[in-house]
CSV table of C-alpha atoms in Angstrom, one decimal:
chain,number,residue,atom,x,y,z
A,1231,ARG,CA,-148.0,-78.4,103.1
A,1232,ASP,CA,-147.0,-78.5,99.4
A,1233,GLY,CA,-144.6,-76.0,97.9
A,1234,VAL,CA,-142.7,-76.5,94.7
A,1235,LEU,CA,-142.3,-80.1,95.8
A,1236,ARG,CA,-145.4,-82.1,96.7
A,1237,ARG,CA,-145.3,-83.8,100.1
A,1238,LEU,CA,-145.7,-87.4,101.1
A,1239,ASP,CA,-145.8,-87.9,104.9
A,1240,LEU,CA,-144.9,-91.5,105.7
A,1241,ARG,CA,-144.1,-90.9,109.4
A,1242,GLY,CA,-145.5,-93.7,111.5
A,1243,ASP,CA,-147.0,-95.4,108.4
A,1244,LEU,CA,-144.3,-97.1,106.5
A,1245,PRO,CA,-145.3,-100.5,105.1
A,1246,ASP,CA,-143.3,-103.5,106.3
A,1247,SER,CA,-142.6,-105.1,102.8
A,1248,SER,CA,-140.6,-103.5,100.0
A,1249,ALA,CA,-143.3,-104.5,97.5
A,1250,ALA,CA,-146.0,-102.7,99.5
A,1251,LEU,CA,-143.8,-99.7,99.8
A,1252,ARG,CA,-143.1,-99.6,96.0
A,1253,ALA,CA,-146.8,-99.8,95.3
A,1254,LEU,CA,-147.4,-96.8,97.6
A,1255,LEU,CA,-144.8,-94.5,96.1
A,1256,PRO,CA,-145.7,-92.4,93.0
A,1257,ARG,CA,-143.5,-92.9,89.9
A,1258,PRO,CA,-143.6,-91.2,86.5
A,1259,ASP,CA,-145.6,-92.8,83.7
A,1260,LEU,CA,-143.0,-93.8,81.1
A,1261,GLY,CA,-145.5,-94.2,78.3
A,1262,ALA,CA,-146.2,-97.9,78.6
A,1263,ALA,CA,-148.8,-99.5,76.3
A,1264,GLY,CA,-152.3,-98.2,77.1
A,1265,SER,CA,-151.0,-94.9,78.6
A,1266,GLU,CA,-152.1,-91.5,77.3
A,1267,HIS,CA,-149.2,-91.1,74.9
A,1268,ASP,CA,-148.5,-94.8,74.3
A,1269,ALA,CA,-144.8,-94.3,73.6
A,1270,LEU,CA,-144.3,-98.1,73.2
A,1271,ALA,CA,-146.7,-98.2,70.2
A,1272,ALA,CA,-144.9,-95.2,68.6
A,1273,VAL,CA,-141.5,-96.9,69.2
A,1274,ARG,CA,-142.6,-100.1,67.5
A,1275,THR,CA,-143.9,-98.2,64.5
A,1276,ILE,CA,-140.5,-96.5,64.1
A,1277,LEU,CA,-138.6,-99.7,64.5
A,1278,ASP,CA,-140.7,-101.4,61.8
A,1279,ASP,CA,-140.3,-98.4,59.5
A,1280,VAL,CA,-136.5,-98.3,59.7
A,1281,ARG,CA,-136.2,-102.0,59.4
A,1282,ALA,CA,-138.3,-101.9,56.2
A,1283,ARG,CA,-137.0,-98.7,54.5
A,1284,GLY,CA,-133.5,-98.1,56.0
A,1285,ASP,CA,-131.9,-94.7,55.3
A,1286,GLU,CA,-135.1,-93.3,53.7
A,1287,ALA,CA,-137.0,-93.8,56.9
A,1288,VAL,CA,-134.2,-92.5,59.0
A,1289,ARG,CA,-134.1,-89.2,57.0
A,1290,GLU,CA,-137.9,-88.8,57.1
A,1291,LEU,CA,-138.0,-89.5,60.9
A,1292,THR,CA,-135.1,-87.1,61.5
A,1293,ALA,CA,-136.9,-84.3,59.6
A,1294,ARG,CA,-140.2,-85.1,61.5
A,1295,PHE,CA,-138.8,-85.3,65.1
A,1296,ASP,CA,-135.7,-83.2,65.0
A,1297,GLY,CA,-136.8,-80.7,62.3
A,1298,ALA,CA,-133.4,-81.2,60.6
A,1299,GLU,CA,-132.1,-82.5,57.3
A,1300,PRO,CA,-128.4,-83.4,57.6
A,1301,PRO,CA,-126.5,-83.4,54.3
A,1302,THR,CA,-125.4,-87.0,55.1
A,1303,ILE,CA,-126.3,-89.4,57.8
A,1304,ARG,CA,-122.6,-90.2,58.5
A,1305,VAL,CA,-120.6,-87.1,59.7
A,1306,ASP,CA,-117.4,-86.5,57.8
A,1307,PRO,CA,-114.7,-88.0,60.0
A,1308,ASP,CA,-112.5,-85.0,59.5
A,1309,GLU,CA,-115.1,-82.9,61.3
A,1310,MET,CA,-114.3,-84.7,64.6
A,1311,THR,CA,-110.7,-83.5,64.5
A,1312,ALA,CA,-111.7,-80.1,63.2
A,1313,ALA,CA,-114.2,-79.7,66.0
A,1314,LEU,CA,-111.4,-80.2,68.6
A,1315,ASP,CA,-109.7,-77.1,67.2
A,1316,ARG,CA,-112.9,-75.1,67.1
A,1317,ILE,CA,-114.1,-75.5,70.7
A,1318,ASP,CA,-113.0,-73.5,73.7
A,1319,PRO,CA,-109.6,-74.7,74.9
A,1320,THR,CA,-111.0,-75.0,78.5
A,1321,VAL,CA,-113.7,-77.3,77.3
A,1322,ARG,CA,-111.2,-79.4,75.4
A,1323,ALA,CA,-109.1,-79.7,78.5
A,1324,ALA,CA,-112.2,-80.7,80.5
A,1325,LEU,CA,-113.0,-83.4,78.0
A,1326,GLU,CA,-109.5,-84.8,78.2
A,1327,VAL,CA,-109.5,-84.8,82.0
A,1328,ALA,CA,-112.9,-86.5,82.0
A,1329,ALA,CA,-111.8,-89.1,79.4
A,1330,GLU,CA,-108.7,-89.9,81.4
A,1331,ALA,CA,-110.7,-90.4,84.6
A,1332,ILE,CA,-113.2,-92.7,82.8
A,1333,ARG,CA,-110.4,-94.6,81.2
A,1334,ARG,CA,-108.5,-95.1,84.4
A,1335,HIS,CA,-111.6,-96.3,86.3
A,1336,HIS,CA,-112.6,-98.7,83.6
A,1337,GLU,CA,-109.2,-100.2,83.0
A,1338,GLY,CA,-109.6,-101.6,86.5
A,1339,GLN,CA,-112.7,-103.6,85.3
A,1340,VAL,CA,-110.8,-105.5,82.6
A,1341,ARG,CA,-111.0,-109.1,83.6
A,1342,ALA,CA,-107.9,-111.3,83.7
A,1343,GLU,CA,-108.3,-114.8,82.5
A,1344,HIS,CA,-109.8,-117.1,85.2
A,1345,ARG,CA,-108.4,-120.6,85.3
A,1346,THR,CA,-109.4,-123.7,87.2
A,1347,GLU,CA,-107.7,-127.1,87.2
A,1348,ASP,CA,-108.8,-130.4,88.6
A,1349,LYS,CA,-106.8,-133.6,87.8
A,1350,GLY,CA,-106.4,-133.2,84.1
A,1351,LEU,CA,-109.4,-131.0,83.5
A,1352,VAL,CA,-108.5,-127.4,82.7
A,1353,VAL,CA,-111.2,-124.7,82.3
A,1354,ARG,CA,-110.3,-121.1,81.3
A,1355,SER,CA,-112.8,-118.3,81.2
A,1356,VAL,CA,-111.6,-115.5,78.9
A,1357,SER,CA,-113.2,-112.2,78.2
A,1358,ARG,CA,-113.7,-111.3,74.5
A,1359,PRO,CA,-114.9,-107.9,73.3
A,1360,VAL,CA,-117.7,-107.5,70.8
A,1361,GLU,CA,-116.7,-106.4,67.3
A,1362,ARG,CA,-118.9,-103.3,66.9
A,1363,ALA,CA,-120.5,-101.2,69.6
A,1364,GLY,CA,-123.1,-98.5,69.1
A,1365,CYS,CA,-123.2,-95.6,71.6
A,1366,TYR,CA,-126.2,-93.3,71.9
A,1367,ALA,CA,-125.8,-89.7,73.1
A,1368,PRO,CA,-128.9,-87.6,73.6
A,1369,GLY,CA,-129.5,-84.3,72.0
A,1370,GLY,CA,-132.3,-81.9,71.3
A,1371,ARG,CA,-132.6,-79.9,74.6
A,1372,ALA,CA,-128.8,-79.9,75.0
A,1373,ALA,CA,-125.5,-81.3,73.8
A,1374,TYR,CA,-124.1,-84.2,75.8
A,1375,PRO,CA,-120.4,-84.7,75.0
A,1376,SER,CA,-120.0,-86.3,78.4
A,1377,THR,CA,-122.2,-89.2,77.4
A,1378,VAL,CA,-120.0,-89.8,74.3
A,1379,LEU,CA,-117.1,-90.2,76.7
A,1380,MET,CA,-119.1,-92.3,79.2
A,1381,THR,CA,-120.0,-94.8,76.6
A,1382,ALA,CA,-117.3,-94.8,74.0
A,1383,VAL,CA,-114.3,-94.8,76.4
A,1384,PRO,CA,-115.4,-98.0,78.3
A,1385,ALA,CA,-116.0,-99.6,74.9
A,1386,ARG,CA,-112.5,-98.8,73.8
A,1387,VAL,CA,-111.1,-100.0,77.1
A,1388,ALA,CA,-113.0,-103.3,76.6
A,1389,GLY,CA,-111.1,-103.7,73.2
A,1390,VAL,CA,-114.1,-103.2,70.9
A,1391,ASP,CA,-112.9,-103.2,67.3
A,1392,GLU,CA,-115.2,-100.4,66.1
A,1393,VAL,CA,-117.1,-97.8,68.2
A,1394,VAL,CA,-119.8,-95.6,66.6
A,1395,VAL,CA,-122.0,-92.9,68.0
A,1396,CYS,CA,-125.5,-91.8,67.1
A,1397,VAL,CA,-126.6,-88.3,68.2
A,1398,PRO,CA,-129.5,-86.2,67.1
A,1399,PRO,CA,-128.6,-83.3,64.8
A,1400,GLY,CA,-129.4,-79.7,65.6
A,1401,PRO,CA,-132.0,-77.7,63.6
A,1402,ASP,CA,-129.2,-76.8,61.1
A,1403,GLY,CA,-128.6,-80.5,60.4
A,1404,ARG,CA,-125.2,-80.5,62.2
A,1405,VAL,CA,-123.9,-82.3,65.2
A,1406,ALA,CA,-122.6,-79.9,67.8
A,1407,ASP,CA,-118.9,-79.2,67.8
A,1408,VAL,CA,-118.5,-80.1,71.4
A,1409,THR,CA,-120.1,-83.5,70.8
A,1410,LEU,CA,-117.8,-84.2,67.8
A,1411,ALA,CA,-114.8,-83.1,69.8
A,1412,ALA,CA,-115.7,-85.6,72.5
A,1413,ALA,CA,-116.0,-88.3,69.9
A,1414,ALA,CA,-112.4,-87.4,68.8
A,1415,VAL,CA,-111.1,-87.5,72.3
A,1416,ALA,CA,-112.8,-90.9,72.9
A,1417,GLY,CA,-111.4,-92.4,69.7
A,1418,VAL,CA,-114.8,-92.9,68.1
A,1419,ASP,CA,-114.7,-94.4,64.5
A,1420,ALA,CA,-117.9,-92.9,63.1
A,1421,VAL,CA,-120.6,-90.4,64.2
A,1422,TYR,CA,-124.1,-90.6,62.7
A,1423,ALA,CA,-126.4,-87.6,62.8
A,1424,VAL,CA,-129.5,-89.5,63.8
A,1425,GLY,CA,-131.3,-89.7,67.2
A,1426,GLY,CA,-134.3,-91.1,68.9
A,1427,ALA,CA,-135.8,-94.6,68.4
A,1428,GLN,CA,-134.8,-94.4,64.8
A,1429,ALA,CA,-131.1,-94.4,65.8
A,1430,VAL,CA,-131.6,-97.5,67.9
A,1431,ALA,CA,-133.4,-99.2,65.0
A,1432,ALA,CA,-130.6,-98.2,62.5
A,1433,MET,CA,-127.9,-99.6,64.8
A,1434,ALA,CA,-129.8,-102.8,65.5
A,1435,PHE,CA,-131.0,-103.6,62.0
A,1436,GLY,CA,-128.5,-101.8,59.9
A,1437,THR,CA,-129.2,-99.4,57.0
A,1438,GLU,CA,-127.4,-98.5,53.8
A,1439,SER,CA,-125.3,-95.9,55.8
A,1440,ILE,CA,-125.2,-97.6,59.3
A,1441,PRO,CA,-123.9,-101.1,59.6
A,1442,PRO,CA,-125.5,-103.1,62.4
A,1443,VAL,CA,-123.8,-103.2,65.8
A,1444,ASP,CA,-123.4,-106.0,68.4
A,1445,VAL,CA,-124.2,-103.8,71.5
A,1446,ILE,CA,-126.2,-100.6,71.9
A,1447,ALA,CA,-125.4,-98.5,75.0
A,1448,GLY,CA,-126.3,-95.1,76.2
A,1449,PRO,CA,-129.1,-93.1,77.9
A,1450,GLY,CA,-132.0,-91.3,76.2
A,1451,ASN,CA,-135.6,-90.3,76.6
A,1452,VAL,CA,-138.4,-92.8,77.1
A,1453,TYR,CA,-138.5,-93.5,73.3
A,1454,VAL,CA,-134.8,-94.4,73.2
A,1455,ALA,CA,-135.0,-96.5,76.3
A,1456,LEU,CA,-138.1,-98.4,75.1
A,1457,ALA,CA,-136.5,-98.9,71.7
A,1458,LYS,CA,-133.4,-100.5,73.2
A,1459,ARG,CA,-135.6,-102.8,75.2
A,1460,GLU,CA,-137.5,-103.8,72.1
A,1461,VAL,CA,-134.3,-104.8,70.1
A,1462,ALA,CA,-132.7,-106.6,73.0
A,1463,GLY,CA,-132.0,-110.1,71.9
A,1464,LEU,CA,-131.1,-109.1,68.4
A,1465,VAL,CA,-128.3,-107.0,69.8
A,1466,GLY,CA,-126.8,-106.8,73.3
A,1467,VAL,CA,-128.5,-104.2,75.5
A,1468,PRO,CA,-127.5,-103.6,79.1
A,1469,SER,CA,-130.3,-104.7,81.4
A,1470,ALA,CA,-130.6,-101.2,82.9
A,1471,PHE,CA,-133.4,-99.0,81.6
A,1472,ALA,CA,-131.3,-95.9,80.9
A,1473,GLY,CA,-134.2,-93.5,80.6
A,1474,PRO,CA,-135.1,-90.0,82.0
A,1475,SER,CA,-132.9,-88.8,84.8
A,1476,GLU,CA,-133.6,-89.4,88.5
A,1477,VAL,CA,-132.3,-88.3,91.8
A,1478,VAL,CA,-133.1,-88.9,95.4
A,1479,VAL,CA,-131.5,-86.6,97.9
A,1480,VAL,CA,-131.5,-87.7,101.6
A,1481,ALA,CA,-130.8,-84.7,103.8
A,1482,ASP,CA,-130.7,-83.7,107.4
A,1483,ALA,CA,-129.9,-80.4,109.1
A,1484,THR,CA,-126.1,-80.9,109.0
A,1485,VAL,CA,-125.9,-79.7,105.4
A,1486,PRO,CA,-126.9,-76.3,103.9
A,1487,ALA,CA,-130.4,-76.4,102.4
A,1488,ALA,CA,-129.1,-74.8,99.3
A,1489,PHE,CA,-126.8,-77.8,98.7
A,1490,ALA,CA,-129.7,-80.2,98.8
A,1491,ALA,CA,-132.0,-78.0,96.8
A,1492,ILE,CA,-129.6,-77.4,93.9
A,1493,ASP,CA,-129.0,-81.2,93.7
A,1494,VAL,CA,-132.7,-81.8,93.4
A,1495,VAL,CA,-132.8,-79.4,90.6
A,1496,VAL,CA,-129.7,-80.7,88.8
A,1497,GLN,CA,-131.3,-83.8,87.5
A,1498,ALA,CA,-134.7,-82.2,87.0
A,1499,GLU,CA,-133.2,-79.8,84.4
A,1500,HIS,CA,-132.8,-82.8,82.0
A,1501,GLY,CA,-136.5,-82.4,81.3
A,1502,PRO,CA,-139.8,-84.2,81.7
A,1503,ASP,CA,-140.4,-87.8,82.8
A,1504,GLY,CA,-137.6,-87.7,85.3
A,1505,LEU,CA,-137.8,-88.0,89.1
A,1506,ALA,CA,-136.5,-85.6,91.8
A,1507,TRP,CA,-137.1,-86.4,95.4
A,1508,LEU,CA,-136.0,-85.2,98.8
A,1509,ILE,CA,-136.2,-87.5,101.8
A,1510,THR,CA,-135.8,-86.2,105.3
A,1511,TRP,CA,-136.9,-86.8,108.9
A,1512,ASP,CA,-136.7,-83.1,109.7
A,1513,GLU,CA,-139.7,-81.0,108.7
A,1514,ALA,CA,-137.6,-77.8,109.1
A,1515,VAL,CA,-135.2,-79.2,106.5
A,1516,ALA,CA,-138.1,-80.0,104.2
A,1517,ASP,CA,-139.4,-76.4,104.4
A,1518,ALA,CA,-135.9,-74.9,103.9
A,1519,VAL,CA,-135.0,-77.1,100.9
A,1520,ASP,CA,-138.4,-76.5,99.3
A,1521,ALA,CA,-138.0,-72.7,99.6
A,1522,GLU,CA,-134.5,-73.0,98.1
A,1523,VAL,CA,-135.8,-75.1,95.2
A,1524,ALA,CA,-138.4,-72.4,94.4
A,1525,ARG,CA,-135.7,-69.7,94.4
A,1526,ILE,CA,-133.4,-71.7,92.1
A,1527,VAL,CA,-136.2,-72.7,89.7
A,1528,GLU,CA,-137.3,-69.0,89.4
A,1529,GLY,CA,-133.9,-68.0,88.0
A,1530,SER,CA,-133.1,-71.2,86.1
A,1531,PRO,CA,-132.3,-70.8,82.3
A,1532,ARG,CA,-133.9,-74.2,81.9
A,1533,ARG,CA,-137.0,-73.3,84.0
A,1534,ASP,CA,-139.5,-75.0,81.7
A,1535,ASP,CA,-137.7,-78.3,81.8
A,1536,VAL,CA,-137.2,-78.1,85.6
A,1537,THR,CA,-140.8,-77.1,86.2
A,1538,ALA,CA,-142.1,-79.9,84.1
A,1539,THR,CA,-140.1,-82.6,86.0
A,1540,LEU,CA,-141.0,-81.2,89.4
A,1541,ALA,CA,-144.6,-80.8,88.5
A,1542,SER,CA,-144.9,-84.5,87.7
A,1543,ALA,CA,-142.3,-86.1,89.9
A,1544,GLY,CA,-141.0,-83.6,92.4
A,1545,TRP,CA,-141.6,-84.8,96.0
A,1546,VAL,CA,-140.6,-84.3,99.6
A,1547,VAL,CA,-141.0,-87.5,101.6
A,1548,LEU,CA,-141.1,-87.2,105.4
A,1549,VAL,CA,-140.0,-90.3,107.4
A,1550,ASP,CA,-139.2,-91.1,111.0
A,1551,GLY,CA,-135.4,-91.5,110.6
A,1552,PRO,CA,-132.5,-92.8,108.6
A,1553,ASP,CA,-133.6,-96.4,108.5
A,1554,ASP,CA,-137.0,-95.4,106.9
A,1555,ALA,CA,-135.2,-93.1,104.5
A,1556,LEU,CA,-133.1,-96.0,103.3
A,1557,ALA,CA,-136.2,-98.1,103.0
A,1558,VAL,CA,-137.9,-95.5,100.8
A,1559,SER,CA,-134.8,-95.0,98.7
A,1560,ASP,CA,-134.4,-98.7,98.1
A,1561,ALA,CA,-138.0,-99.0,97.1
A,1562,ILE,CA,-137.5,-96.2,94.5
A,1563,ALA,CA,-134.1,-97.7,93.4
A,1564,PRO,CA,-133.0,-94.3,92.0
A,1565,GLU,CA,-130.4,-93.6,89.3
A,1566,HIS,CA,-128.6,-91.1,91.6
A,1567,LEU,CA,-128.8,-91.2,95.4
A,1568,GLN,CA,-127.2,-88.4,97.4
A,1569,LEU,CA,-126.7,-88.9,101.1
A,1570,MET,CA,-126.2,-85.5,102.6
A,1571,VAL,CA,-126.5,-86.5,106.2
A,1572,ALA,CA,-124.2,-87.1,109.2
A,1573,GLY,CA,-122.5,-90.5,108.8
A,1574,ALA,CA,-123.2,-90.7,105.1
A,1575,GLU,CA,-120.5,-93.3,104.3
A,1576,SER,CA,-121.8,-95.7,106.9
A,1577,LEU,CA,-125.3,-95.2,105.6
A,1578,ALA,CA,-124.0,-95.9,102.1
A,1579,ASP,CA,-122.8,-99.3,103.1
A,1580,ARG,CA,-126.5,-100.2,103.8
A,1581,VAL,CA,-127.9,-99.1,100.4
A,1582,ARG,CA,-129.1,-102.0,98.3
A,1583,HIS,CA,-130.7,-100.4,95.2
A,1584,ALA,CA,-129.2,-97.4,93.5
A,1585,GLY,CA,-127.3,-96.7,90.3
A,1586,ALA,CA,-124.7,-94.5,92.1
A,1587,VAL,CA,-124.4,-93.2,95.6
A,1588,PHE,CA,-122.8,-89.8,96.5
A,1589,CYS,CA,-121.7,-89.3,100.1
A,1590,GLY,CA,-121.6,-86.0,102.0
A,1591,PRO,CA,-121.9,-82.3,101.1
A,1592,TRP,CA,-118.9,-82.2,98.9
A,1593,SER,CA,-119.8,-85.1,96.5
A,1594,PRO,CA,-122.6,-83.8,94.3
A,1595,ALA,CA,-124.0,-86.2,91.6
A,1596,SER,CA,-122.6,-83.7,89.0
A,1597,LEU,CA,-119.2,-84.9,89.9
A,1598,GLY,CA,-120.2,-88.4,88.8
A,1599,ASP,CA,-121.9,-86.9,85.7
A,1600,TYR,CA,-118.5,-85.7,84.4
A,1601,VAL,CA,-115.2,-86.5,86.0
A,1602,ALA,CA,-115.4,-89.0,88.8
A,1603,GLY,CA,-114.6,-91.9,86.4
A,1604,PRO,CA,-117.5,-94.4,86.6
A,1605,SER,CA,-119.9,-94.2,83.7
A,1606,HIS,CA,-122.9,-91.9,84.2
A,1607,VAL,CA,-125.0,-94.3,82.2
A,1608,LEU,CA,-127.1,-95.6,85.1
A,1609,PRO,CA,-130.3,-97.6,85.7
A,1610,THR,CA,-133.5,-95.7,85.9
A,1611,ALA,CA,-137.2,-96.6,86.3
A,1612,GLY,CA,-136.5,-98.9,89.2
A,1613,THR,CA,-134.1,-101.1,87.3
A,1614,ALA,CA,-131.4,-100.5,89.8
A,1615,ARG,CA,-133.0,-103.3,91.8
A,1616,PHE,CA,-131.4,-105.8,89.3
A,1617,SER,CA,-128.9,-103.8,87.2
A,1618,GLY,CA,-126.1,-101.3,87.6
A,1619,ALA,CA,-123.9,-98.8,85.8
A,1620,LEU,CA,-122.6,-99.3,82.3
A,1621,THR,CA,-119.2,-101.1,82.6
A,1622,VAL,CA,-116.6,-102.8,80.5
A,1623,ALA,CA,-118.5,-106.0,80.9
A,1624,ASP,CA,-121.4,-104.6,78.8
A,1625,PHE,CA,-119.0,-104.6,75.8
A,1626,THR,CA,-117.6,-108.1,76.4
A,1627,LYS,CA,-118.7,-111.7,76.8
A,1628,GLU,CA,-117.2,-114.6,78.7
A,1629,VAL,CA,-115.9,-117.5,76.6
A,1630,HIS,CA,-115.1,-120.8,78.3
A,1631,VAL,CA,-112.2,-122.9,77.0
A,1632,VAL,CA,-112.3,-126.5,78.3
A,1633,THR,CA,-109.5,-129.0,77.9
A,1634,ALA,CA,-109.5,-132.5,79.4
A,1635,ASP,CA,-106.9,-135.3,79.2
A,1636,ARG,CA,-107.9,-138.9,78.9
A,1637,ASP,CA,-107.6,-139.6,82.6
A,1638,ALA,CA,-109.9,-136.7,83.4
A,1639,LEU,CA,-112.5,-137.8,80.9
A,1640,GLU,CA,-112.5,-141.4,82.2
A,1641,ARG,CA,-112.9,-140.1,85.7
A,1642,LEU,CA,-115.8,-137.9,84.8
A,1643,ALA,CA,-117.5,-139.9,82.1
A,1644,PRO,CA,-119.7,-142.0,84.4
A,1645,HIS,CA,-121.2,-138.8,85.9
A,1646,VAL,CA,-121.8,-137.3,82.4
A,1647,ALA,CA,-123.5,-140.5,81.3
A,1648,ALA,CA,-125.6,-140.7,84.4
A,1649,LEU,CA,-126.9,-137.2,84.0
A,1650,ALA,CA,-127.4,-137.5,80.3
A,1651,ASP,CA,-129.3,-140.8,80.7
A,1652,ALA,CA,-131.5,-139.1,83.4
A,1653,GLU,CA,-132.4,-136.4,80.9
A,1654,GLY,CA,-133.0,-138.9,78.1
A,1655,LEU,CA,-130.2,-137.6,75.9
A,1656,ASP,CA,-128.6,-140.7,74.6
A,1657,ALA,CA,-126.1,-139.1,72.2
A,1658,HIS,CA,-124.7,-137.0,75.1
A,1659,ALA,CA,-124.0,-140.2,77.1
A,1660,GLU,CA,-122.6,-141.9,74.0
A,1661,SER,CA,-120.2,-139.1,73.4
A,1662,VAL,CA,-118.3,-140.0,76.5
A,1663,ARG,CA,-118.8,-143.7,76.4
A,1664,ILE,CA,-117.4,-144.0,72.9
A,1665,ARG,CA,-114.2,-142.4,74.2
A,1666,THR,CA,-113.8,-144.5,77.3
A,1667,ASN,CA,-114.7,-148.0,75.9
A,1668,SER,CA,-117.7,-148.1,78.2
A,1669,SER,CA,-120.2,-148.5,75.4
A,1670,PRO,CA,-120.8,-151.9,73.8
A,1671,GLY,CA,-119.2,-152.4,70.4
A,1672,THR,CA,-116.9,-149.4,70.4
A,1673,GLY,CA,-113.7,-151.5,70.6
A,1674,ASN,CA,-111.6,-148.4,70.5
A,1675,ASP,CA,-108.6,-148.0,72.8
A,1676,ALA,CA,-107.1,-145.0,70.9
């Protein structure tokens, strides 16, 4: 039966292949070309407009989509410091605790130089940060200071020279104090009151007020996620599609139904186009969690957003057991996976595709959203099959430094020449022959 969550009964009928299972499972329509809303076409129009008209287009689009007219696109830098003093001290303390946890976790990701040596050939791989990183923090339905921390702090740990943040302004044209305070805590250099696909365009192409960046990171709605995909190649964009929020909760009878239910609702309250699933092999658990979800939704201050998500992508999936639950979860490749079952940690070791996994009744995804340490910028829309969380590596690139002495070159030159000749690249072969006197007419012993 269907309650708040629609039901999909896969007991005794699970396809053998992951591809077949993915095809069977419903997913939100994220506005691909040809869909009803055709978000991709709208994004391309916005990108072209900002590239052609710069600040003028940014202002017009901000007025149209956010209903706001900020006095300037760049927020006065003094406002970040002032906002720290204006916010509630308990919120400031929470921002500082979160920032420290994020910093501590990401410092462990900084790569030391990797060095290999082989008879006079020395190769060093060194990590170099980009010069300028652009971080996107959503707005509109709510302020997301946590996202400022989750993007800007890893960029700072990576050693990026300049870190900027784009965030949609409120109806009064201002960026929320709590978001500006988070920017101050994270050490952000500049905040721009612009959101949506136009913010991605401004950071990618540059405008009169916003210099172009080298990397754009951060989650957003489908328009933001599609815009980042469109500018990839011009700027660095993590391969994850960081779009509308997703959660899959796998639960059995060992945890309270209320725990599983609230965690289904947590990600649903981000709004439409998300995904909120419960997977269980116990029909009584399905009934109990569904009833709790209905109760929570009824009293939710964000009832409209939660209802919109659950109506389009709220499901209970019934399976035969833990193995099938993992198969369904891997096929979805969710942003957040919560394993609220007996033996959760051992089950977690078998998960292949998920942005982040939370084990047991005392590890809700909201812990990861704020203070666990890893970035909450995670892959959505199935991209966890090939990408992961935002890390320091997204703000750096590997540079190889190669040094050979004469003996090493003479030893390796015949192999270089053989491969170059096989590919028809004469100059490549000659570049080693001319150094090793193996090419006619060189006559060079130097």
